[in-house]
XYZ file of C-alpha atoms in Angstrom:
760
model
C 109.841 155.417 50.528
C 107.082 154.413 53.290
C 107.900 154.948 57.036
C 106.471 153.617 60.297
C 103.968 154.723 62.737
C 103.204 153.001 65.824
C 99.750 154.147 67.355
C 98.154 153.412 70.260
C 94.826 151.880 70.875
C 92.568 155.303 71.561
C 89.015 153.787 70.855
C 90.543 150.675 73.290
C 89.423 147.759 70.919
C 92.857 146.223 70.318
C 92.953 146.174 74.006
C 90.396 143.765 74.972
C 91.914 141.813 72.433
C 95.068 141.802 74.130
C 93.087 141.415 78.081
C 90.997 138.842 76.335
C 94.028 136.512 75.328
C 95.886 137.246 78.980
C 93.139 135.773 80.870
C 92.259 132.714 78.573
C 95.401 131.796 78.958
C 95.508 132.106 82.862
C 91.539 130.800 83.376
C 92.389 127.347 81.085
C 95.307 125.599 82.338
C 94.405 126.851 86.221
C 90.920 124.951 85.618
C 92.857 121.908 84.304
C 95.405 121.711 87.251
C 93.354 123.501 90.279
C 89.662 122.511 89.781
C 88.851 120.350 92.633
C 88.493 116.618 92.060
C 85.186 114.376 92.005
C 84.599 114.214 95.625
C 82.455 111.679 95.211
C 85.314 109.656 94.098
C 86.907 110.310 97.602
C 84.228 109.608 99.614
C 83.313 106.363 97.654
C 87.104 105.193 98.309
C 86.610 106.171 101.799
C 83.491 104.365 102.106
C 85.140 100.966 101.053
C 88.262 101.492 103.449
C 85.947 101.687 106.634
C 85.476 98.516 107.148
C 88.866 97.974 107.879
C 90.275 101.282 108.645
C 87.357 102.918 110.418
C 89.301 102.889 114.159
C 92.141 104.384 112.057
C 92.900 107.890 113.463
C 94.280 109.089 109.810
C 90.579 108.091 108.423
C 88.842 109.837 110.784
C 90.528 112.941 110.465
C 90.159 112.682 106.409
C 86.418 112.540 107.265
C 86.246 115.590 109.407
C 88.857 117.335 106.804
C 86.539 116.697 103.818
C 83.383 117.608 105.917
C 84.586 120.870 107.221
C 86.874 122.250 104.507
C 86.108 125.035 102.481
C 89.008 124.738 100.087
C 87.184 123.194 97.514
C 84.014 125.684 97.219
C 86.480 128.809 97.175
C 88.453 126.986 94.302
C 85.420 126.507 92.236
C 84.144 129.898 92.774
C 87.450 131.805 92.192
C 87.623 129.657 88.834
C 83.767 130.587 87.507
C 84.551 134.054 88.083
C 87.318 133.875 86.003
C 85.424 131.960 83.374
C 82.655 135.018 83.722
C 85.384 137.153 82.988
C 86.945 135.274 80.044
C 83.603 134.505 78.463
C 82.454 138.484 78.712
C 85.840 139.806 77.050
C 85.153 137.247 74.331
C 81.792 138.693 73.783
C 82.914 141.892 73.871
C 85.285 141.463 71.468
C 83.032 139.372 69.009
C 80.715 143.187 69.475
C 83.756 145.073 68.238
C 83.916 146.983 64.920
C 86.474 146.290 62.397
C 88.459 149.436 61.865
C 90.414 148.188 59.151
C 89.144 147.350 55.885
C 90.412 146.996 52.792
C 90.290 149.645 50.553
C 87.746 149.079 47.080
C 86.520 151.914 45.017
C 83.892 149.748 43.387
C 82.496 149.500 46.995
C 82.448 153.439 47.224
C 80.898 154.240 43.588
C 78.155 151.202 44.698
C 79.543 149.269 41.225
C 80.163 145.498 41.163
C 83.132 144.206 40.007
C 84.604 144.977 36.282
C 82.119 147.532 35.532
C 82.850 149.439 32.180
C 84.115 153.002 31.918
C 81.094 154.731 30.827
C 79.250 152.974 33.830
C 81.731 154.525 35.733
C 81.085 157.919 34.871
C 77.592 157.674 34.635
C 77.524 156.650 38.114
C 80.276 159.376 39.377
C 77.733 162.251 37.826
C 75.122 160.323 39.378
C 76.801 160.294 43.131
C 78.167 163.889 42.364
C 74.609 165.444 42.133
C 74.099 163.985 45.235
C 76.784 164.740 47.658
C 78.507 167.655 45.972
C 79.328 170.414 48.475
C 77.413 173.088 46.286
C 74.409 171.140 45.964
C 74.218 170.368 49.840
C 76.122 167.190 50.051
C 78.367 166.111 52.266
C 82.109 167.067 51.612
C 84.104 164.309 52.830
C 81.568 161.700 51.371
C 82.163 163.585 48.230
C 85.851 163.309 48.624
C 86.027 159.449 48.634
C 83.762 159.415 45.719
C 86.236 161.846 44.029
C 88.943 159.499 44.786
C 87.314 156.442 43.512
C 86.581 157.829 40.287
C 90.269 158.632 40.004
C 91.483 155.214 40.708
C 89.020 153.864 38.023
C 89.635 156.411 35.451
C 93.186 157.676 35.919
C 95.949 155.196 34.883
C 98.567 155.718 37.456
C 95.736 155.685 40.359
C 94.371 152.371 38.956
C 98.026 151.118 38.891
C 98.604 152.537 42.212
C 95.313 150.958 43.776
C 96.329 147.357 42.043
C 99.756 147.271 43.406
C 99.485 149.151 47.054
C 95.801 148.946 47.784
C 95.662 152.642 47.739
C 95.720 154.955 44.994
C 97.760 157.392 46.715
C 100.718 154.771 46.237
C 102.165 153.444 49.455
C 101.492 154.584 52.898
C 102.989 154.471 56.180
C 103.332 151.206 57.871
C 101.078 151.397 60.833
C 101.757 149.065 63.814
C 99.009 149.078 66.537
C 99.743 148.549 70.190
C 96.995 146.938 72.335
C 97.642 149.230 75.019
C 95.751 152.201 76.332
C 97.051 155.673 75.289
C 96.695 157.010 78.844
C 99.349 154.761 79.168
C 101.961 156.784 77.793
C 100.010 159.835 78.169
C 102.728 162.774 79.800
C 100.039 163.216 82.841
C 100.485 159.404 84.175
C 104.003 158.984 83.617
C 104.800 159.005 87.112
C 102.310 156.550 88.036
C 103.347 154.207 85.056
C 106.941 154.107 86.203
C 105.862 153.560 90.005
C 104.357 150.674 88.931
C 106.702 149.349 86.906
C 109.393 150.280 89.228
C 107.398 148.008 92.480
C 106.426 145.023 90.047
C 109.906 145.200 88.353
C 112.865 146.211 91.286
C 110.803 145.067 94.429
C 107.884 142.242 94.291
C 109.715 140.186 91.595
C 113.324 139.599 93.318
C 111.171 139.217 96.554
C 109.518 136.135 95.573
C 112.398 134.950 93.811
C 114.747 135.466 96.478
C 112.140 133.910 98.957
C 111.667 130.981 96.664
C 115.670 130.239 96.514
C 116.248 130.831 99.978
C 113.865 128.131 101.160
C 115.051 125.860 98.366
C 118.609 125.707 99.203
C 118.051 124.795 103.028
C 116.155 121.665 101.910
C 117.286 118.482 100.211
C 115.651 116.495 97.507
C 113.796 114.707 99.919
C 112.335 117.919 101.498
C 114.701 117.286 104.489
C 116.466 120.269 106.119
C 120.411 120.066 105.127
C 121.007 121.170 108.401
C 119.390 117.718 109.668
C 121.142 115.425 107.349
C 124.122 116.801 108.385
C 123.313 116.519 112.475
C 122.444 112.376 111.422
C 125.771 112.588 109.694
C 127.896 113.732 112.640
C 125.726 111.400 115.273
C 126.179 108.431 112.945
C 129.797 109.002 112.246
C 130.462 109.013 115.994
C 128.297 106.682 117.343
C 128.361 103.552 114.605
C 126.927 101.067 116.923
C 123.597 102.836 117.792
C 121.031 101.284 120.473
C 116.983 102.903 120.164
C 116.858 104.976 122.970
C 119.821 107.157 121.708
C 118.367 106.613 117.968
C 115.514 108.606 119.146
C 117.357 111.052 120.749
C 119.174 111.602 117.530
C 115.865 111.434 115.741
C 114.033 113.997 117.922
C 116.524 116.569 118.012
C 116.094 117.036 113.800
C 115.803 121.106 113.184
C 112.307 120.177 111.762
C 111.304 120.325 115.366
C 112.919 123.473 116.240
C 110.854 126.707 115.473
C 114.009 128.304 114.520
C 114.113 126.465 111.244
C 110.764 125.312 111.249
C 107.509 128.038 111.271
C 105.196 124.709 111.486
C 106.031 123.728 115.264
C 105.417 126.106 117.974
C 106.626 126.229 121.942
C 103.732 127.278 124.115
C 104.038 128.541 127.707
C 101.641 125.376 128.451
C 104.573 123.307 127.770
C 106.387 124.069 131.254
C 103.367 122.498 132.962
C 102.937 119.749 130.473
C 105.432 118.431 129.142
C 107.814 117.938 133.056
C 104.078 115.717 133.754
C 104.439 113.415 130.323
C 108.267 113.186 131.534
C 107.185 111.496 135.366
C 104.783 109.251 133.729
C 107.243 107.583 130.885
C 109.936 107.645 133.407
C 113.933 107.661 132.662
C 114.500 109.420 129.474
C 117.541 110.948 129.931
C 116.536 114.505 130.557
C 119.501 115.070 132.630
C 122.155 114.943 129.609
C 123.516 117.847 129.231
C 124.951 117.166 125.685
C 123.658 119.571 122.992
C 121.201 119.486 121.063
C 119.663 116.664 123.521
C 119.239 119.429 126.121
C 117.368 122.114 123.638
C 113.764 122.146 124.782
C 112.350 121.619 121.397
C 114.180 118.245 121.048
C 112.950 117.437 124.849
C 109.499 118.340 123.559
C 109.720 115.817 120.801
C 111.266 112.862 122.401
C 108.472 113.545 124.875
C 105.890 113.386 122.328
C 107.431 110.306 120.387
C 107.784 108.181 123.142
C 104.589 109.158 124.986
C 102.992 108.025 121.307
C 104.642 104.666 121.296
C 103.599 104.170 124.892
C 100.046 105.205 123.844
C 99.777 107.297 126.449
C 97.164 110.017 126.480
C 98.142 113.789 125.947
C 96.270 116.946 126.135
C 94.368 118.673 123.219
C 97.356 121.640 122.236
C 99.767 118.869 122.619
C 98.431 116.162 120.866
C 98.203 118.902 117.544
C 102.364 119.159 118.392
C 102.227 114.898 118.386
C 100.722 114.389 115.452
C 103.032 117.113 113.534
C 106.337 115.543 114.947
C 104.859 111.573 114.393
C 103.973 112.652 110.896
C 107.382 113.816 110.060
C 109.203 110.819 111.858
C 109.094 108.347 109.002
C 110.855 110.464 106.242
C 113.317 111.849 108.859
C 114.046 107.632 109.295
C 114.773 107.397 106.030
C 116.815 109.967 105.952
C 119.124 108.278 108.768
C 119.063 105.215 106.641
C 120.578 107.265 103.763
C 122.824 108.893 105.542
C 124.362 105.391 107.037
C 124.518 104.002 103.942
C 126.791 106.978 102.547
C 128.923 106.418 105.607
C 129.095 102.522 104.728
C 129.757 103.463 101.308
C 132.451 106.041 102.318
C 133.951 103.576 104.670
C 133.982 100.939 102.041
C 136.184 102.785 99.711
C 138.163 105.468 101.789
C 138.586 103.682 105.093
C 140.175 105.398 107.773
C 136.768 105.164 110.030
C 134.120 102.657 111.258
C 131.170 102.103 109.334
C 127.759 102.431 110.866
C 126.822 98.956 111.998
C 123.873 96.994 110.568
C 122.066 97.057 114.066
C 121.827 100.627 113.469
C 120.519 101.018 110.411
C 117.943 97.989 111.118
C 117.236 99.992 114.388
C 116.229 102.798 111.973
C 113.892 100.523 110.171
C 112.039 98.975 113.469
C 111.424 102.356 114.561
C 109.693 103.472 112.056
C 107.356 100.640 112.461
C 107.331 101.182 115.917
C 106.536 104.971 115.295
C 103.439 103.811 112.374
C 101.889 101.567 114.816
C 102.188 103.194 118.068
C 103.736 100.452 119.575
C 107.240 99.981 121.933
C 109.846 97.576 121.273
C 109.422 94.852 123.493
C 105.424 94.831 123.249
C 103.731 91.995 120.758
C 102.346 92.602 117.214
C 99.057 91.036 117.736
C 98.419 94.921 119.486
C 98.686 96.167 115.821
C 94.962 94.332 115.523
C 91.940 96.134 116.587
C 90.638 95.594 120.218
C 93.665 93.773 121.628
C 95.363 95.006 124.613
C 97.751 93.838 127.144
C 95.445 91.582 129.502
C 94.354 89.569 126.311
C 97.485 88.533 125.310
C 97.563 85.946 128.157
C 94.778 83.929 126.137
C 97.012 83.698 122.611
C 100.508 82.715 125.019
C 99.351 80.016 126.675
C 100.239 76.689 126.410
C 97.065 74.891 124.639
C 97.576 77.762 121.061
C 101.175 79.344 121.679
C 100.408 82.230 119.275
C 102.966 85.207 120.007
C 102.799 86.332 116.006
C 100.727 87.363 113.524
C 101.696 83.760 111.261
C 100.456 81.937 114.168
C 96.774 83.657 114.679
C 96.795 83.136 111.108
C 98.037 79.168 110.743
C 95.329 78.170 113.381
C 91.722 76.200 112.376
C 89.040 78.729 112.677
C 87.780 76.500 115.414
C 90.641 77.156 117.027
C 90.386 80.780 117.165
C 87.142 81.381 117.914
C 87.686 79.530 120.519
C 91.125 81.782 121.920
C 89.265 84.897 120.774
C 85.931 84.219 123.026
C 86.627 87.149 125.012
C 85.807 89.333 121.617
C 81.725 89.311 120.331
C 80.606 88.505 117.353
C 80.912 92.025 115.840
C 84.451 92.589 117.365
C 85.737 89.219 116.019
C 84.803 89.771 112.329
C 86.507 93.096 112.590
C 89.626 91.396 113.801
C 89.542 88.946 111.185
C 88.979 91.624 108.665
C 92.016 93.618 109.841
C 94.263 90.806 109.958
C 93.024 89.851 106.419
C 93.881 93.109 105.135
C 97.491 92.611 106.015
C 100.365 91.885 103.366
C 101.699 88.425 102.908
C 104.982 88.319 100.609
C 106.796 85.592 99.329
C 110.506 86.477 97.935
C 111.949 84.893 94.877
C 116.169 85.029 94.517
C 118.477 84.392 91.668
C 121.890 85.026 91.550
C 124.184 86.068 88.448
C 126.942 87.925 86.802
C 125.446 89.927 84.258
C 127.382 90.854 81.011
C 129.430 88.257 81.668
C 130.153 84.618 79.610
C 129.166 82.276 82.423
C 126.503 84.314 84.184
C 126.588 81.530 86.942
C 129.945 81.226 87.607
C 130.613 84.248 90.429
C 134.439 85.473 90.827
C 136.462 87.877 92.928
C 135.616 91.049 92.506
C 132.936 90.470 89.979
C 129.652 92.569 90.256
C 126.885 90.157 91.281
C 123.169 90.579 90.644
C 120.379 89.626 93.075
C 116.846 89.432 91.003
C 114.489 89.353 94.054
C 110.934 88.542 92.755
C 108.616 89.954 95.416
C 104.666 88.651 95.303
C 102.199 90.432 97.243
C 99.181 88.767 98.709
C 96.746 88.933 101.394
C 96.291 87.566 104.591
C 92.756 86.690 103.740
C 94.486 84.126 100.762
C 95.858 81.983 103.647
C 92.697 81.742 105.661
C 91.435 80.458 102.077
C 93.881 77.694 101.822
C 93.703 76.940 105.600
C 89.919 76.521 104.959
C 90.393 74.646 101.721
C 92.845 72.214 103.285
C 90.673 71.446 106.308
C 88.124 68.467 105.424
C 84.551 68.430 105.538
C 82.659 66.847 108.598
C 81.826 63.875 106.611
C 85.184 63.178 105.182
C 86.863 63.813 108.670
C 84.606 61.551 110.441
C 85.067 58.642 107.857
C 89.044 59.225 108.310
C 88.750 59.227 111.453
C 86.697 55.594 112.235
C 90.022 54.378 109.577
C 92.346 55.878 112.221
C 90.544 53.971 115.003
C 90.086 50.739 112.955
C 93.668 50.636 111.947
C 94.414 51.247 115.629
C 92.487 48.626 116.846
C 94.294 46.007 114.354
C 97.793 47.142 115.418
C 97.117 46.853 119.363
C 96.410 42.959 118.527
C 100.086 42.036 117.374
C 102.057 45.218 118.178
C 105.572 43.129 117.826
C 104.885 41.604 114.461
C 103.784 44.872 112.769
C 107.881 46.039 114.162
C 109.230 42.619 112.406
C 107.112 43.367 109.324
C 108.332 46.821 109.183
C 112.084 45.733 109.437
C 111.306 43.192 106.950
C 110.141 45.771 104.438
C 112.657 48.138 104.770
C 115.094 45.241 104.725
C 114.148 44.414 101.687
C 114.185 48.012 99.848
C 117.430 48.410 100.699
C 118.496 45.368 99.412
C 116.842 46.074 96.254
C 118.527 49.451 96.218
C 122.067 48.048 96.465
C 122.446 45.028 94.438
C 120.824 42.183 92.961
C 123.405 39.693 93.692
C 123.816 39.160 96.983
C 121.123 37.447 99.357
C 120.925 38.577 102.674
C 119.883 36.413 105.464
C 117.167 39.755 106.763
C 114.186 37.602 107.033
C 115.889 34.754 108.665
C 117.419 36.723 111.465
C 113.985 38.877 112.516
C 112.431 34.958 112.381
C 115.185 33.649 114.537
C 114.917 37.046 116.935
C 110.922 36.228 117.132
C 111.885 32.780 118.392
C 109.778 31.013 115.200
C 112.112 29.555 113.007
C 113.592 25.722 113.300
C 116.927 25.698 111.835
C 116.221 23.677 108.527
C 113.927 26.433 107.562
C 117.214 28.570 107.847
C 119.049 26.458 105.470
C 116.627 26.394 102.916
C 116.039 29.963 102.635
C 120.041 30.194 102.402
C 119.994 27.205 99.358
C 117.263 28.978 97.723
C 118.860 32.470 98.256
C 122.150 31.070 96.620
C 119.930 29.588 93.927
C 118.543 32.761 92.843
C 121.946 34.787 93.055
C 123.293 32.081 90.402
C 120.237 32.691 88.338
C 121.223 36.453 88.164
C 124.721 35.890 87.723
C 123.982 33.276 84.714
C 121.698 36.185 83.282
C 123.907 38.813 83.791
C 126.924 36.988 81.925
C 124.442 36.104 78.988
C 123.368 39.703 78.992
C 127.077 40.547 79.054
C 127.897 38.245 75.750
C 124.705 39.310 73.913
C 126.720 43.054 74.450
C 129.977 41.839 73.496
C 128.792 40.070 70.268
C 126.551 42.778 69.114
C 130.227 45.342 69.597
C 131.785 42.738 67.878
C 129.332 42.697 64.786
C 129.932 46.235 64.515
C 131.468 46.942 61.312
C 135.032 49.306 60.861
C 135.415 52.182 62.199
C 133.088 53.996 59.856
C 130.090 53.508 62.008
C 131.992 54.584 65.314
C 132.561 57.701 63.642
C 129.141 58.043 62.680
C 128.311 57.626 66.157
C 130.580 60.065 67.287
C 129.672 62.883 64.912
C 125.710 62.520 66.073
C 127.062 63.053 69.278
C 128.916 66.059 68.607
C 126.187 67.317 66.663
C 123.676 66.942 69.476
C 126.323 68.491 72.217
C 126.123 72.133 69.359
C 122.614 71.711 69.207
C 122.185 71.983 73.037
C 125.097 74.274 73.705
C 123.619 76.481 70.722
C 119.765 76.208 72.256
C 121.520 77.240 75.955
C 123.307 79.916 74.215
C 119.797 81.145 72.483
C 118.375 81.078 75.800
C 120.631 83.474 77.879
C 120.569 85.572 74.590
C 116.649 85.704 75.185
C 116.867 86.422 79.091
C 119.522 89.225 78.130
C 117.524 90.986 75.999
C 114.225 90.412 78.364
C 116.754 92.345 81.145
C 117.943 95.278 79.189
C 113.717 95.437 77.905
C 112.908 95.776 81.795
C 115.716 98.047 82.774
C 114.722 100.374 79.760
C 111.076 100.291 80.898
C 111.600 100.676 84.765
C 113.590 104.134 83.583
C 111.101 105.102 81.217
C 107.439 104.328 82.886
C 107.383 106.320 86.097
C 105.120 104.298 88.803
C 102.460 105.489 91.126
C 103.622 104.919 94.375
C 100.156 104.579 96.515
C 100.390 101.105 96.407
C 97.866 99.779 99.797
C 96.616 101.979 102.782
C 98.377 100.520 105.970
C 96.113 99.681 109.160
C 97.556 102.120 111.952
C 95.055 102.747 114.509
C 97.387 105.736 115.720
C 99.078 107.358 112.883
C 98.042 110.657 112.508
C 98.247 110.543 108.047
C 97.399 108.090 105.500
C 100.652 105.614 104.960
C 100.997 103.667 101.873
C 102.438 100.177 102.141
C 106.374 100.476 101.412
C 109.245 98.140 102.196
C 113.316 97.739 102.360
C 115.098 95.362 100.733
C 118.719 94.589 101.317
C 121.964 92.062 101.228
C 123.298 92.211 104.920
C 126.476 89.773 106.342
C 124.570 89.221 109.730
C 127.947 87.427 111.276
C 130.088 90.514 110.467
C 126.917 93.043 111.377
C 127.691 94.907 108.079
C 125.838 95.694 104.927
C 126.620 94.099 101.604
C 124.011 96.317 99.487
C 122.315 99.517 99.734
C 119.041 99.076 101.052
C 116.101 99.388 98.030
C 112.879 101.524 99.110
C 110.808 99.799 97.417
C 107.547 102.265 96.878
C 105.597 100.596 93.799
C 104.381 97.021 94.996
C 101.178 96.588 94.377
C 101.105 92.903 93.458
C 104.113 91.709 91.844
C 107.576 93.373 91.837
C 110.671 92.368 90.524
C 114.163 94.234 92.121
C 117.982 94.060 91.187
C 120.275 93.878 93.910
C 124.361 94.352 93.043
C 127.126 94.271 95.116
C 130.899 93.272 94.534
C 132.168 89.813 94.956
C 134.489 89.448 97.908
C 138.114 89.574 96.750
C 138.779 86.348 98.388
C 137.661 82.670 97.082
C 135.893 80.625 98.989
C 132.018 80.135 100.458
C 129.982 82.793 101.707
C 127.069 83.269 103.684
C 124.710 86.306 103.460
C 120.986 87.015 104.492
C 118.580 88.600 101.495
C 115.829 90.852 104.026
C 113.033 92.338 103.362
C 111.436 94.426 106.157
C 108.057 96.520 106.311
C 108.342 100.341 106.725
C 104.833 100.056 108.633
C 104.295 96.622 109.972
C 105.838 94.742 113.351
C 106.618 91.302 112.572
C 106.371 90.747 108.701
C 110.037 90.899 107.960
C 111.558 88.055 106.076
C 115.367 87.053 105.764
C 116.340 84.219 103.799
C 119.607 83.053 103.345
C 121.870 83.467 100.646
C 124.998 81.234 99.927
C 127.766 82.835 97.403
C 130.828 80.613 95.940
C 133.226 83.006 95.010
C 135.992 81.056 92.465
C 139.150 82.659 91.140
C 139.226 85.127 88.336
C 139.962 84.203 84.826
C 143.676 85.554 84.454
C 143.922 87.934 81.509
C 145.774 86.675 78.346
C 148.402 89.266 77.449
C 148.704 88.010 73.958
C 145.707 87.300 72.603
C 145.555 84.890 69.434
C 143.961 87.140 67.685
C 146.431 89.770 67.720
C 149.692 87.001 66.750
C 150.113 88.020 63.039
C 152.647 85.544 61.749
C 155.644 86.918 59.880
C 154.855 86.004 56.455
C 152.103 88.081 56.721
C 153.896 90.978 57.879
C 156.163 90.597 54.866
C 153.654 89.883 52.513
C 152.376 93.486 53.530
C 155.518 95.328 53.633
C 155.678 94.124 50.265
C 152.375 95.568 48.605
C 153.041 98.986 50.298
C 156.506 98.930 48.652
C 155.220 97.931 44.832
C 151.778 100.382 46.116
C 154.697 103.033 46.329
C 157.024 102.095 43.191
C 153.555 102.071 41.008
C 152.459 105.809 42.148
C 156.017 106.894 41.461
C 155.766 105.417 37.359
C 152.461 106.729 37.295
C 153.778 110.398 38.115
C 156.965 110.160 35.582
C 154.668 109.074 32.937
C 152.454 112.407 34.044
C 155.588 114.528 33.496
């Protein structure tokens, strides 16, 4: 029986196959994932954003980074080197000789397959005379010739060759290992053992342990677990948190502590520069000894955030730290909102403590807007625009224009807007209009229903209410275009003014007559709406009031009115008699039955149509949910115009339902991160347990812009839930049916017993 042989690669041929495969498995995926994307596309994108975002800090930093960074060049060089090695190895492998060749005795004897026995013997004699050792030939070659001759002439050798490919019969199975033989050489055993131990017992455990230690410290949103616990403690301790307290809790996050985050640093110069900023900012609760607010890292982060909101200049060293703190703040505030929602849900389900107030969660949202725009809470939203300073606001809030918000500025006519912003030059004015036109303008449509219910519009106590909100985003520039379309051209405007002047001159002649005519018209319209049977002496009264009517005219007017009333009554009586005759002329009750059947059929058709519409709407909603679960939308929406934010920020929104009277959340805030043009969001919440009318608010807040929030009222009428039927009619089985079933069962048993007896 054949054995097995394991052979290491003495020649090094198979090792090159292994090495080529290994390098290819590394180089090909690395090229796909690590090759730098087209830099020209990024440059073109930045160039298209330059007109609007050219003054933004993040834009300038991105340009500097793209110009100074050598990382893409290093990546390309490393990948090209890897491909060079891979191609070199592939070329080396292609030039290797095949070590294993199938044994063919015809090739050894230089014969064609199928040669006759005489041809084989003749060729053997010729080759043996040439390669026989006694004749001066090669012994190894002669042995191969003799073996091939035996394989073709000896019956047993020929049979072994045909079955096993070898005239000697089955040989040992050989396995080649694609490693050089020196690896298993006894001289190198200690070195190989040391390398294996170092790789698998030191390096691998250290790498895995480091990754695991880092991963368990962070949540899914890459926020430190200790920071989340800190936020939960202070939001539980202070349910009603003002903006100053909120800024203190935010800057106490462990992301700003050098002991927890290596990206932050405490410099020796902080002892000089931070107190100087504190004196310039004023009262920021420096003397508060409550930990961790009194720690140096927390105090420094709080000072840097407040300096950012005040748009104060800081030194270059502090500016780098300030950018890090400001960059981290939106994600930390989002974590605070999530913590507040969790505490609200726990308080609603368990009770025992006060949930965070609505003002606390909304302050988190406002603080996010303030940090992105670099503005304090009391400042005007107009300061988000370029070239706007505090001294320019007096032109906007004057009695002539009364512009206090971005919407007021958009609603102005172009001529008034140019007149108000005359302190700006033409170039600066165009930049302001371009930036204002890039701001978002959202419309919000709501639909209230109870899904998976027979009557989706009937809201009962305790039911799950679904509010479907459709958000449509447009640009402020579209509002400019609408305003320009609604503004008439100069010719039409002049014509309208001339017509208005002519009407005014006519009205000035007899003002008192115009009043009486207006009263007359309104009186007549009221008379027509109310009834046609009664005559109203309104015209006579107006004329008497004016003093231009004689008594006989009044009598004549009343007489004509009475006559008209009499004619109307006669017509009504004629119509009534005709209708009575028509009803009397109808045949017996068969026609009435037909009419009632037709009416019932139409009602059934209408109900069926309503059911089909509801079914289609339900199917569409199910399909939308499935698509939303399957597809992954990009969170890249629209870049935010923010002059002082150090990172490119995408335009996101918060959408939620709240009870502003009780200052409580009704639904969990939904973070809309994929709104480009249109987005549909479903907000669900349980209806109140008590019947009555409730007034809620659907609130849309931006996480990037000040002054663009929207609040839409939501009225909720809660009815009493339907009583559950203890005994449903479908389970009411008559006694006769039960008796029949019992009788059938007994008959079946008797028949089975008789069959058994027959079989016996």
